[in-house]
Amino acid sequence: MTTVLIKGARPYGEGDPVDVLVEDGVITDIGSLDVPDDAEVIEAGGQVLLPGFVDLHTHLREPGREDTETIATGSAAAALGGYTAVFAMANTDPVADNAVIVDHVWRRGQEAGLVDVHPVGAVTVGLKGEKLAELGTMAKSEARVKVFSDDGLCVADPLLMRRALEYSTALGVVIAQHAEEPRLTVGAQAHEGEQAARLGYTGWPASAEESIVARDCLLAEHANARLHVCHVSTSGTADILKWAKDRGTKVSAEVTPHHLLLTDERLATYDPVNKVNPPLRTESDAEKLRAALAEGVIDCVATDHAPHAVQDKDCEWSSARPGMLGLQTALSIVVETMVRTGLLDWRGVARVMSERPAEIGNLTDHGRPIEVGEPANLTLVDPDAEWTVRGAEFASIAANTPYEGMRLPGVVTATLLRGRITAREGKIAQ
Amino acid sequence: MKHLLATDGLDPAFATAVLDTAEELKHTLLGREVRKLPTLRGRTVITLFYENSTRTRVSFEIAGKWMSADVINVSASSSSVNKGESLRDTALTLAAAGADCVIIRHPASGAAQRLSGWLAEAGTAVVNAGDGTHEHPTQALLDAATLRERLGSFEGRRIGIVGDVLHSRVARSNIHLLSALGAEVVLVAPPTLLPAGVESLPVTVSHELDAELPALDAVMMLRVQAERMHGGFFPSAREYSIAYGLNERRMKLLPEHAVVLHPGPMLRGMEIASAVADSPASAITEQVRNGVHVRMAVLYHLLASEGAAA
């Protein structure tokens, strides 16, 4: 039997500190407790205790680009970032479009044992947008795939998207769309607007995202299917989501930490560490996204953690791969943009980083309340501490962070997966 | 001043100094049998071109040679770049080999700025000879030199830039430089060839060339690249020519003193009528001539002048 006692933590940052007893992966007591024999004790000192974070959008690069991230290193980064479950996107090489690959990813996640790694299955064979992948086989495989996405690419064909949504309803799964009308983003490198006009970047217009989101909301409503919109980046998308939700469409959406904080003002450096897809937008977009997340129009935060090799980032902008690391900085960016600004309290943080993503991803043992009898997937956060970002010190193999050298608030001091400490004081627990 | 990467944010005093130096060099070399100055003897200048170019590369090469620099031309198609070497590694190789200045032409916007970062430690100067659809600062400087020769000054002058602004690095560089020097810039183009966010640039925008011509002191025609003609940016070359081509009828709408510029190569008959290109109002050949002197001046200010490196 493993026993952990978290002494003096404040669940959801509320009330007086309490002790939380975890035995064999389950919360068994909460209150003023004695230290049981053989218990491992975490002195929380009034820190905030939250349900373990769930990331609906992680790129782990295995199989195919193990030089930039493996399931093991990505899992370590996730645990250090306070995550207990991550969804690994399908755009690996080979693509996770069949049961063999998703089961491989699932098993490698189990071997790493630091977070639950849930493979995302591709919607279409080879991410080519031409033919549905075997969604049913993947959903019923050992990995029990719950989310399907061609992320990185959009399922642009409206008929194929309709079929995917319709088909998904029989499986009880969700289709997550990378909303980008490809004909509107040929050669696109950055948000289409003032910065791109000045700096000579080919523009990625907001309407390329918004037109697909609007279309997909209508298709999902028509099919009575569950649609999840990946990495919302524009103010207009937030408006469309609100409209669709008001109509009763089963749509959910995520926003990345970087779209909450960073803007296209960063383009002037020409440093591709800031290159992401969808691109960084304007301050008014970021402001709207923060408000939409606070109001629940956008359901959750997802990292779009995207490790890249040095040579794929330290180059000219147009040659660079899009994406940035996110797992170890997400909480801090949420604290910076949402908590310190008063937009979210800690219960709100639990909602957007744990509860809603778990619900959207059909996970029953994550994102649960901190109550007796619930699974002990937990994250302890020191809300007052600050830290300085050093990409080279991340658990990820890659180091492509736009926050290099920045001082950020909020430190994850411990993560527990089913009652086992996976990370503590910035180190992976052995 | 260590590099010349863009005209956006360029100190007008520096730009004016370059124009003054170019003018001086032009007069100094005028009529000389041997057009060679010893100013950059012992300095190594490398032109690193990732895109085909005749006029810009040759102009820089002549400029360097007339200043007695050792000029080496590297083109992507005949170098290690062709073997997949990255721009960063190529840059470091050139710096290690002793380049004092790298002149780069590259299809990626921002490539020159990235290069300057990689070469910061080596102390190698970088000149942007055209990066993607971003900037082509020496083209703007030679345009400015040509306009100053013809018009005397920029203050209160109204200059039209006509055509494919969206894809034009020449347009961006000219917008910033001419407005910094005191001129008013009006862009004339179909909406499809103007960048979204153009209103943030120091310009006014028009879609009617005829309406603008009477108030222009100069009209700068932009090159329309062949692929634009089939990319749906406008219905046909014919319609473009009717709406935005500078023909003899339109020339008559311009004031007498107005100057016509074109960065070349020209699409005669479509963008510009031959009678216009070859008229006394045209300064197109003069642009090329001034290009050499302006590039000499740029190299002088980056590599030779007292206190140039800051």
XYZ file of C-alpha atoms in Angstrom:
740
model
C 0.000 0.000 0.000
C 1.336 3.455 -0.889
C 0.385 6.254 1.434
C 0.973 9.946 0.878
C -0.083 12.689 3.235
C -0.259 16.196 1.841
C -0.066 18.382 4.910
C -1.502 21.863 4.974
C -2.775 22.335 1.430
C -5.615 24.574 0.318
C -7.824 22.711 -2.196
C -8.737 25.153 -4.975
C -6.929 27.852 -2.984
C -9.946 28.161 -0.700
C -10.388 28.028 3.051
C -7.926 27.040 5.756
C -5.182 24.518 4.990
C -6.164 20.883 5.394
C -4.363 17.574 5.254
C -5.185 15.235 2.384
C -4.542 11.532 2.837
C -3.985 9.402 -0.219
C -3.946 5.638 0.023
C -3.522 3.300 -2.907
C -4.317 5.987 -5.409
C -7.483 7.236 -3.785
C -8.176 10.195 -1.517
C -9.240 8.528 1.735
C -9.421 11.383 4.210
C -9.380 15.172 4.318
C -9.065 17.194 7.522
C -6.642 17.631 10.357
C -4.853 14.318 10.226
C -2.032 12.497 11.991
C 0.834 11.206 9.911
C 0.300 7.497 9.339
C 3.210 5.071 9.618
C 5.159 4.689 6.358
C 3.417 7.658 4.810
C 5.333 9.897 2.496
C 4.660 13.454 3.615
C 4.435 16.519 1.419
C 4.591 19.687 3.484
C 2.353 21.988 1.470
C 2.587 25.064 3.692
C -0.747 26.458 2.510
C -0.094 25.925 -1.192
C -2.947 25.439 -3.660
C -4.068 21.869 -4.325
C -5.759 21.241 -7.664
C -6.927 18.206 -9.591
C -4.092 17.077 -11.890
C -3.994 18.953 -15.173
C -5.124 17.339 -18.405
C -3.686 18.461 -21.735
C -5.891 17.808 -24.725
C -3.201 18.838 -27.175
C 0.371 17.577 -26.870
C 2.878 16.639 -29.552
C 5.185 13.908 -28.310
C 6.966 13.228 -31.638
C 7.284 9.481 -31.019
C 7.314 7.617 -33.325
C 9.431 9.417 -35.866
C 11.140 12.405 -34.326
C 12.583 10.989 -31.144
C 15.457 13.461 -31.540
C 13.060 16.226 -30.453
C 10.837 14.444 -27.934
C 10.016 10.923 -26.832
C 6.967 9.736 -24.993
C 9.188 9.374 -21.939
C 10.679 12.883 -22.073
C 7.333 14.424 -22.936
C 5.747 12.582 -20.033
C 8.415 13.961 -17.717
C 7.786 17.484 -18.977
C 4.074 16.959 -18.428
C 4.517 15.693 -14.870
C 6.784 18.621 -14.039
C 4.159 20.948 -15.466
C 1.494 19.521 -13.170
C -0.190 17.227 -15.700
C -1.518 13.786 -14.960
C -2.911 13.055 -18.424
C -2.014 14.208 -21.919
C -3.463 13.550 -25.354
C -0.692 12.872 -27.852
C -1.472 14.212 -31.296
C -1.539 11.905 -34.292
C 0.837 13.733 -36.610
C 3.768 11.462 -35.883
C 5.803 9.589 -38.490
C 4.236 7.176 -39.191
C 0.905 8.833 -38.544
C -1.234 7.447 -35.721
C -4.047 6.496 -38.059
C -4.368 2.831 -37.094
C -4.626 0.625 -34.050
C -1.005 -0.540 -34.211
C 0.408 2.952 -33.794
C -2.073 4.190 -31.197
C -1.529 1.048 -29.133
C 2.240 1.558 -29.424
C 1.894 5.122 -28.134
C -0.402 3.967 -25.354
C 2.009 1.265 -24.213
C 5.028 3.581 -24.353
C 3.078 5.992 -22.174
C 2.359 3.226 -19.706
C 6.045 2.275 -19.642
C 7.064 5.865 -18.930
C 4.467 5.847 -16.172
C 4.513 9.551 -15.378
C 1.227 10.659 -16.924
C -1.578 8.868 -18.705
C -0.732 9.227 -22.387
C -3.865 9.006 -24.472
C -3.119 8.764 -28.176
C -5.214 10.918 -30.474
C -6.139 9.044 -33.631
C -6.004 10.639 -37.053
C -9.362 11.424 -38.628
C -8.108 10.611 -42.116
C -5.597 8.126 -43.433
C -2.136 9.655 -43.377
C -3.638 13.035 -42.439
C -4.281 13.430 -46.135
C -7.861 14.577 -45.771
C -9.058 12.116 -48.360
C -10.403 9.010 -46.629
C -11.581 8.294 -43.096
C -9.144 6.364 -40.925
C -10.438 3.349 -39.000
C -11.909 5.359 -36.169
C -13.865 2.437 -34.771
C -10.897 0.093 -34.654
C -8.833 2.709 -32.870
C -11.665 3.537 -30.462
C -11.928 -0.138 -29.540
C -8.203 -0.872 -29.473
C -6.177 -1.274 -26.292
C -5.553 2.483 -26.350
C -9.325 3.175 -26.355
C -8.896 6.301 -28.493
C -11.325 8.991 -27.406
C -10.264 11.970 -29.475
C -9.569 12.093 -33.200
C -7.796 14.881 -34.996
C -5.743 15.602 -38.101
C -4.148 18.439 -36.108
C -1.464 20.260 -37.955
C -3.798 19.972 -40.899
C -7.459 20.797 -41.298
C -10.082 18.318 -42.448
C -10.947 20.823 -45.130
C -13.342 18.801 -47.283
C -16.798 19.624 -45.885
C -18.289 16.295 -46.933
C -15.503 14.298 -45.315
C -15.834 16.385 -42.150
C -19.549 15.755 -42.140
C -18.948 12.011 -42.453
C -16.331 12.045 -39.686
C -18.711 13.855 -37.348
C -21.602 11.551 -38.197
C -19.495 8.429 -37.815
C -18.081 9.603 -34.490
C -21.510 9.688 -32.874
C -21.728 5.894 -32.891
C -18.406 5.675 -31.070
C -19.038 8.388 -28.486
C -15.813 10.134 -29.416
C -14.941 13.712 -30.269
C -13.559 15.130 -33.510
C -10.986 17.844 -32.809
C -10.456 20.190 -35.706
C -7.414 22.257 -36.607
C -9.474 25.024 -38.177
C -7.594 26.393 -41.149
C -9.078 26.793 -44.597
C -6.015 25.790 -46.615
C -6.873 27.813 -49.687
C -6.809 30.970 -47.561
C -3.452 30.209 -45.993
C -1.266 29.221 -48.933
C 2.258 30.320 -48.004
C 0.972 31.941 -44.825
C 3.558 32.670 -42.181
C 2.009 35.053 -39.689
C -1.213 36.762 -38.686
C -2.503 38.829 -41.583
C -2.521 42.360 -40.292
C -0.415 45.400 -39.614
C 2.694 43.560 -38.487
C 2.687 41.216 -41.483
C 2.111 44.158 -43.813
C 5.122 45.982 -42.407
C 7.451 43.003 -42.104
C 6.622 41.281 -45.360
C 5.124 38.074 -44.045
C 2.472 36.304 -46.102
C -0.699 36.660 -44.065
C -2.750 33.963 -42.279
C -6.131 35.678 -42.115
C -8.442 35.279 -39.128
C -11.233 34.370 -41.525
C -9.368 31.187 -42.529
C -9.948 29.908 -38.991
C -13.365 31.444 -38.450
C -14.901 30.178 -41.685
C -13.989 26.578 -40.822
C -15.202 26.894 -37.226
C -18.527 28.319 -38.406
C -18.885 25.578 -41.001
C -17.958 22.817 -38.559
C -20.340 24.095 -35.891
C -23.166 23.829 -38.423
C -22.038 20.370 -39.502
C -21.746 19.187 -35.891
C -25.213 20.504 -35.162
C -26.522 18.766 -38.249
C -24.872 15.478 -37.272
C -25.624 15.897 -33.567
C -21.940 15.185 -33.062
C -19.271 16.427 -30.685
C -16.852 18.908 -32.182
C -13.800 20.226 -30.413
C -12.032 23.274 -31.820
C -8.278 23.183 -31.354
C -6.188 26.225 -30.404
C -8.671 29.048 -30.961
C -6.730 32.135 -31.923
C -9.118 34.860 -33.031
C -11.711 37.084 -31.515
C -14.146 36.147 -34.278
C -13.880 32.454 -33.443
C -14.881 33.230 -29.868
C -17.982 34.995 -31.205
C -18.864 32.011 -33.402
C -18.413 29.597 -30.488
C -20.725 31.660 -28.334
C -23.328 31.719 -31.109
C -23.068 27.957 -31.640
C -23.209 27.147 -27.937
C -26.262 29.341 -27.543
C -27.886 27.258 -30.294
C -27.096 24.096 -28.380
C -24.335 22.814 -30.635
C -22.125 20.231 -28.927
C -18.964 22.212 -29.454
C -16.043 22.687 -27.111
C -12.856 24.656 -27.621
C -9.381 25.145 -26.277
C -6.953 28.047 -26.208
C -3.201 27.785 -25.840
C -1.268 29.645 -23.165
C 0.726 31.442 -25.849
C -2.383 32.802 -27.538
C -3.459 34.178 -24.160
C -0.199 36.023 -23.610
C 1.788 36.639 -26.780
C 0.877 38.772 -29.789
C 2.136 39.421 -33.286
C 4.222 42.279 -31.922
C 6.794 39.526 -31.440
C 7.154 39.048 -35.188
C 9.498 41.985 -35.487
C 12.323 39.872 -34.062
C 12.020 37.440 -36.980
C 12.922 34.773 -34.418
C 11.002 31.607 -35.361
C 10.703 30.659 -31.698
C 7.556 32.782 -32.013
C 6.274 30.953 -35.088
C 3.165 28.909 -34.331
C 0.153 27.649 -36.231
C -2.308 29.270 -35.891
C -0.136 32.351 -35.608
C 0.123 34.795 -32.749
C -2.656 37.343 -33.247
C -3.224 40.880 -32.013
C -3.621 42.166 -28.472
C -7.351 42.624 -29.003
C -7.615 38.952 -30.018
C -5.682 37.872 -26.920
C -7.887 40.048 -24.740
C -11.011 38.476 -26.214
C -9.607 34.949 -25.770
C -8.888 35.621 -22.101
C -12.424 36.883 -21.590
C -13.915 33.937 -23.514
C -11.940 31.479 -21.384
C -13.091 33.178 -18.196
C -16.715 33.071 -19.357
C -16.561 29.447 -20.476
C -17.120 30.244 -24.143
C -13.710 28.658 -24.573
C -13.715 25.575 -22.377
C -10.125 24.895 -21.541
C -6.426 25.550 -21.914
C -4.396 23.149 -24.058
C -0.689 23.545 -24.599
C -0.092 22.558 -28.230
C 3.295 21.534 -26.814
C 5.450 21.275 -29.940
C 9.088 20.325 -29.476
C 11.444 21.104 -32.352
C 15.130 20.526 -33.005
C 17.502 23.496 -32.948
C 18.046 23.367 -36.699
C 14.291 23.488 -37.285
C 13.990 26.705 -35.291
C 17.325 28.546 -35.480
C 16.887 29.363 -39.136
C 15.080 31.836 -41.321
C 11.390 32.308 -40.471
C 9.875 30.752 -43.577
C 11.924 27.553 -43.186
C 11.165 27.116 -39.494
C 8.626 24.616 -38.212
C 5.722 26.109 -36.301
C 5.256 25.378 -32.625
C 6.673 25.969 -29.174
C 7.075 24.052 -25.934
C 4.204 24.421 -23.508
C 3.891 21.723 -20.881
C 6.233 23.188 -18.288
C 5.114 26.784 -18.670
C 1.348 26.448 -19.108
C 0.379 26.890 -15.485
C 2.552 29.972 -15.119
C 1.113 31.597 -18.220
C -2.407 30.894 -16.968
C -1.496 32.448 -13.622
C 0.021 35.461 -15.380
C -2.859 36.048 -17.786
C -5.907 34.757 -15.905
C -5.274 34.594 -12.151
C -3.219 37.719 -11.606
C -5.647 39.671 -13.751
C -8.581 38.470 -11.647
C -10.250 36.704 -14.565
C -10.068 33.281 -12.904
C -9.786 32.088 -9.330
C -8.155 28.752 -8.555
C -11.443 26.914 -8.917
C -11.550 28.398 -12.380
C -8.019 27.202 -13.055
C -9.097 23.692 -12.036
C -11.995 23.980 -14.446
C -9.987 25.063 -17.490
C -6.851 22.993 -16.926
C -8.309 19.808 -15.503
C -12.054 19.310 -15.289
C -13.209 20.475 -18.703
C -10.352 18.896 -20.681
C -10.987 15.604 -18.881
C -14.685 15.794 -19.740
C -13.999 16.686 -23.355
C -11.504 13.822 -23.627
C -13.919 11.346 -22.041
C -11.635 10.639 -19.087
C -13.466 9.439 -16.020
C -10.579 9.339 -13.563
C -9.038 12.751 -14.189
C -10.428 16.178 -13.508
C -12.310 14.847 -10.541
C -13.162 16.843 -7.420
C -10.784 16.814 -4.476
C -13.000 14.702 -2.274
C -12.817 11.484 -0.324
C -13.196 8.480 -2.601
C -11.921 10.258 -5.689
C -8.775 9.215 -7.591
C -5.682 10.993 -6.353
C -4.576 12.709 -9.541
C -3.411 15.933 -7.981
C -1.230 18.954 -8.521
C 0.214 21.172 -5.832
C 1.007 24.740 -6.802
C 2.892 27.459 -4.993
C 0.985 30.519 -6.205
C 3.391 33.071 -4.778
C 6.658 31.622 -6.045
C 8.289 32.832 -9.237
C 10.815 31.169 -11.483
C 13.006 32.021 -14.461
C 12.466 30.069 -17.661
C 15.529 28.230 -18.979
C 14.658 26.092 -21.983
C 17.790 24.001 -21.650
C 16.665 22.885 -18.196
C 13.318 21.540 -19.392
C 12.665 17.812 -19.373
C 11.885 18.004 -23.066
C 14.693 17.191 -25.445
C 13.913 20.371 -27.334
C 14.247 23.847 -25.846
C 12.125 26.024 -28.136
C 10.407 28.279 -25.640
C 9.413 31.881 -26.335
C 9.612 32.609 -22.619
C 13.374 32.096 -22.328
C 14.725 34.234 -19.493
C 11.297 35.468 -18.471
C 10.345 35.549 -14.811
C 6.989 33.793 -14.423
C 4.630 33.349 -11.482
C 3.271 30.056 -10.132
C 5.374 26.972 -9.477
C 4.218 23.344 -9.608
C 5.734 21.806 -6.480
C 4.262 18.300 -6.694
C 2.258 16.112 -9.043
C 0.567 12.871 -8.066
C -0.660 10.246 -10.522
C -3.044 7.821 -8.855
C -1.489 8.629 -5.515
C 2.104 8.177 -6.651
C 4.339 11.240 -6.626
C 5.594 11.756 -10.181
C 7.204 15.155 -9.774
C 8.324 17.036 -6.727
C 10.159 20.319 -6.281
C 10.936 20.559 -9.986
C 12.331 17.059 -10.285
C 10.903 13.787 -11.515
C 10.294 11.515 -8.536
C 12.064 8.199 -8.838
C 25.447 51.625 -38.073
C 26.811 48.164 -38.614
C 24.302 46.690 -41.025
C 21.810 47.916 -43.585
C 18.797 45.655 -43.079
C 15.781 47.856 -43.731
C 14.633 51.404 -44.311
C 11.895 50.968 -41.688
C 13.386 52.826 -38.753
C 16.449 53.969 -40.681
C 17.857 57.243 -39.404
C 17.021 59.881 -42.086
C 20.361 61.530 -41.345
C 22.151 58.305 -42.270
C 20.058 57.951 -45.411
C 20.860 61.521 -46.405
C 24.550 60.918 -45.732
C 24.450 57.895 -48.053
C 22.736 59.954 -50.747
C 25.304 62.757 -50.330
C 28.182 60.300 -50.546
C 26.684 58.643 -53.607
C 26.346 61.995 -55.317
C 29.926 62.860 -54.455
C 31.176 59.513 -55.747
C 29.232 59.983 -58.936
C 30.875 63.332 -59.590
C 34.285 62.053 -58.589
C 34.118 59.150 -61.016
C 32.412 61.068 -63.809
C 34.519 60.960 -66.949
C 37.337 59.049 -65.281
C 38.991 56.433 -67.415
C 39.898 54.255 -64.453
C 36.932 54.150 -62.099
C 38.681 52.739 -59.066
C 39.078 54.147 -55.565
C 41.348 52.570 -52.949
C 38.865 53.008 -50.105
C 38.083 49.344 -49.345
C 41.419 47.804 -50.310
C 41.980 44.670 -48.258
C 38.323 44.288 -47.320
C 36.392 41.224 -48.382
C 32.814 41.572 -49.520
C 30.709 38.516 -50.286
C 27.468 38.570 -52.220
C 25.328 35.633 -51.071
C 22.388 35.240 -53.419
C 19.665 32.670 -52.821
C 17.574 34.081 -55.641
C 18.491 34.798 -59.196
C 19.399 38.392 -59.818
C 21.447 40.129 -62.447
C 21.099 43.812 -61.835
C 21.376 43.869 -58.038
C 24.231 41.394 -57.789
C 26.211 42.997 -60.605
C 25.559 46.442 -59.157
C 26.936 45.402 -55.769
C 29.862 43.634 -57.392
C 30.821 46.665 -59.434
C 30.359 48.907 -56.402
C 32.706 46.745 -54.345
C 35.282 46.503 -57.105
C 35.282 50.241 -57.804
C 36.052 50.644 -54.106
C 38.936 48.102 -54.466
C 37.338 45.525 -52.188
C 37.818 41.849 -52.909
C 34.358 40.777 -54.038
C 33.334 37.145 -54.055
C 30.032 36.001 -55.460
C 28.277 33.015 -53.922
C 25.053 31.798 -55.401
C 22.906 29.186 -53.736
C 22.734 27.003 -56.808
C 26.508 26.567 -57.045
C 27.463 26.260 -53.393
C 27.057 24.002 -50.376
C 23.590 25.446 -50.033
C 22.715 23.159 -52.880
C 23.813 20.262 -50.674
C 21.357 21.281 -47.995
C 23.579 23.489 -45.837
C 21.565 25.833 -43.656
C 21.770 29.592 -43.974
C 23.191 29.768 -40.470
C 26.025 27.357 -41.225
C 26.761 29.058 -44.523
C 26.908 32.402 -42.740
C 29.271 31.134 -40.084
C 31.500 29.607 -42.750
C 31.729 32.895 -44.627
C 32.467 34.809 -41.449
C 35.143 32.314 -40.422
C 36.697 32.628 -43.870
C 37.134 36.327 -43.250
C 34.215 38.158 -44.828
C 33.989 41.788 -43.719
C 30.586 42.180 -45.269
C 27.914 39.805 -46.523
C 25.359 41.093 -48.993
C 22.400 38.760 -48.945
C 19.448 38.201 -51.254
C 17.044 35.602 -49.858
C 13.446 34.501 -50.477
C 12.591 34.580 -46.754
C 11.434 37.818 -45.168
C 13.726 38.576 -42.242
C 16.625 36.465 -43.528
C 19.006 39.426 -43.483
C 18.086 40.239 -39.905
C 18.581 36.615 -38.844
C 21.946 36.630 -40.611
C 23.035 39.758 -38.757
C 22.278 37.968 -35.485
C 24.354 34.937 -36.392
C 27.237 37.147 -37.543
C 27.121 39.514 -34.571
C 30.057 37.866 -32.859
C 32.188 37.835 -35.992
C 31.585 41.559 -36.500
C 30.655 41.013 -40.134
C 28.439 43.692 -41.664
C 25.252 42.606 -43.401
C 23.541 44.362 -46.274
C 20.049 43.291 -47.204
C 19.852 42.959 -50.975
C 16.215 41.882 -50.821
C 14.545 39.530 -48.328
C 11.313 37.879 -49.337
C 8.521 40.410 -49.526
C 10.051 42.491 -46.750
C 12.616 45.067 -47.857
C 15.202 46.016 -50.448
C 16.783 49.058 -48.826
C 19.491 49.822 -51.394
C 16.852 49.874 -54.136
C 14.944 52.478 -52.135
C 18.123 54.476 -51.596
C 18.947 54.444 -55.305
C 15.369 55.430 -56.097
C 15.713 58.282 -53.615
C 19.025 59.330 -55.159
C 17.418 59.390 -58.597
C 14.406 61.343 -57.388
C 16.596 63.853 -55.559
C 18.586 64.436 -58.722
C 15.445 65.117 -60.709
C 13.250 66.858 -58.137
C 15.800 68.526 -55.861
C 14.144 67.663 -52.572
C 11.522 65.415 -51.004
C 9.688 67.873 -48.794
C 6.094 68.206 -49.921
C 6.590 65.886 -52.897
C 3.886 63.361 -53.666
C 5.094 60.048 -55.005
C 2.873 57.295 -56.374
C 3.811 53.626 -56.081
C 1.758 51.643 -58.558
C 1.067 47.931 -58.837
C 1.839 44.813 -56.807
C 2.526 46.333 -53.398
C 1.567 43.098 -51.618
C 4.535 41.133 -52.907
C 6.950 44.027 -53.284
C 9.950 44.530 -51.047
C 10.825 47.549 -53.173
C 7.505 49.166 -52.272
C 7.955 48.592 -48.535
C 11.460 50.043 -48.531
C 10.389 53.032 -50.568
C 7.348 53.720 -48.397
C 9.481 53.988 -45.276
C 12.399 55.846 -46.796
C 10.474 58.393 -48.844
C 8.122 59.229 -46.000
C 11.058 59.534 -43.575
C 12.677 61.969 -46.003
C 9.541 64.124 -46.092
C 7.636 62.915 -49.150
C 4.017 61.825 -49.236
C 3.454 58.330 -50.620
C 0.291 57.204 -52.340
C -0.186 53.547 -53.228
C -2.227 52.814 -56.333
C -3.229 49.188 -56.756
C -6.197 46.835 -56.888
C -7.290 45.761 -53.384
C -5.982 42.242 -54.046
C -2.427 43.529 -54.421
C -2.398 45.575 -51.219
C -1.467 43.938 -47.901
C -4.124 43.706 -45.196
C -3.130 46.280 -42.604
C -1.733 48.668 -45.222
C -3.391 51.534 -43.362
C -0.749 51.164 -40.653
C 1.949 52.211 -43.130
C 2.662 55.916 -43.732
C 0.698 56.029 -46.988
C -2.597 56.909 -48.575
C -4.270 54.317 -50.785
C -6.054 54.679 -54.096
C -7.431 52.313 -56.716
C -7.759 54.973 -59.428
C -4.539 55.776 -61.224
C -6.044 58.436 -63.463
C -7.329 60.366 -60.459
C -3.922 60.396 -58.797
C -1.615 61.215 -61.684
C -2.190 65.008 -61.913
C -0.941 65.496 -58.349
C 2.101 63.211 -58.518
C 5.680 64.440 -58.708
C 6.888 60.945 -59.440
C 5.342 57.643 -60.312
C 7.117 54.468 -59.376
C 5.878 51.440 -61.298
C 6.232 48.040 -59.669
C 6.951 44.780 -61.391
C 4.056 42.364 -61.749
C 5.389 38.844 -61.459
C 4.115 36.360 -63.992
C 2.567 34.021 -61.422
C 0.366 36.834 -60.106
C -1.334 37.039 -63.467
C -2.719 33.546 -63.054
C -3.149 33.597 -59.290
C -6.492 35.335 -59.261
C -5.049 38.613 -58.016
C -6.635 40.304 -61.018
C -8.749 38.981 -63.869
C -6.283 39.329 -66.724
C -3.097 41.047 -67.832
C -5.232 43.066 -70.201
C -7.514 44.372 -67.475
C -4.510 45.140 -65.258
C -2.888 47.046 -68.053
C -6.054 49.037 -68.710
C -6.425 49.969 -65.041
C -2.828 50.331 -63.862
C -0.529 50.404 -66.867
C 1.381 53.619 -67.490
C 0.662 54.456 -71.095
C 1.040 57.556 -73.223
C -2.451 58.827 -72.448
C -1.740 58.628 -68.727
C 1.633 60.313 -69.148
C -0.224 63.399 -70.329
C -2.099 63.494 -67.008
C 1.167 63.829 -65.089
C 2.665 67.252 -64.358
C 5.437 68.262 -66.753
C 8.208 67.834 -64.195
C 7.082 64.362 -63.074
C 9.565 61.498 -63.033
C 8.853 57.874 -63.962
C 10.703 55.070 -62.175
C 10.680 51.277 -62.485
C 12.889 48.854 -60.526
C 13.076 46.489 -63.497
C 12.874 44.175 -65.190
C 9.987 45.852 -67.001
C 7.035 44.248 -68.691
C 6.820 46.632 -71.591
C 3.344 47.025 -72.994
C 1.653 45.786 -69.844
C 3.024 47.686 -66.863
C 4.565 50.441 -68.861
C 4.410 51.484 -72.513
C 7.713 51.577 -74.360
C 7.109 55.187 -75.300
C 6.891 56.010 -71.593
C 9.845 53.891 -70.523
C 12.030 55.566 -73.132
C 10.689 59.105 -72.676
C 12.619 61.996 -71.121
C 10.439 61.677 -68.026
C 11.758 58.173 -67.458
C 14.705 57.842 -65.102
C 14.899 54.080 -65.385
C 18.398 53.887 -66.822
C 19.538 56.518 -64.342
C 18.264 54.324 -61.521
C 20.633 51.561 -62.577
C 23.553 53.976 -62.869
C 22.833 55.508 -59.485
C 22.521 52.009 -58.040
C 26.252 51.501 -58.281
C 27.084 54.798 -56.604
C 24.536 54.297 -53.862
C 25.890 50.819 -53.122
C 29.423 52.190 -53.088
C 28.205 54.765 -50.576
C 26.547 52.096 -48.439
C 29.712 49.982 -48.371
C 31.717 53.084 -47.566
C 29.514 54.012 -44.620
C 29.442 50.454 -43.271
C 33.059 49.494 -43.814
C 35.245 52.519 -44.270
C 33.966 55.747 -42.800
C 35.252 56.966 -39.452
C 32.979 55.907 -36.648
C 30.761 53.966 -38.998
C 30.610 50.945 -36.775
C 28.492 51.682 -33.747
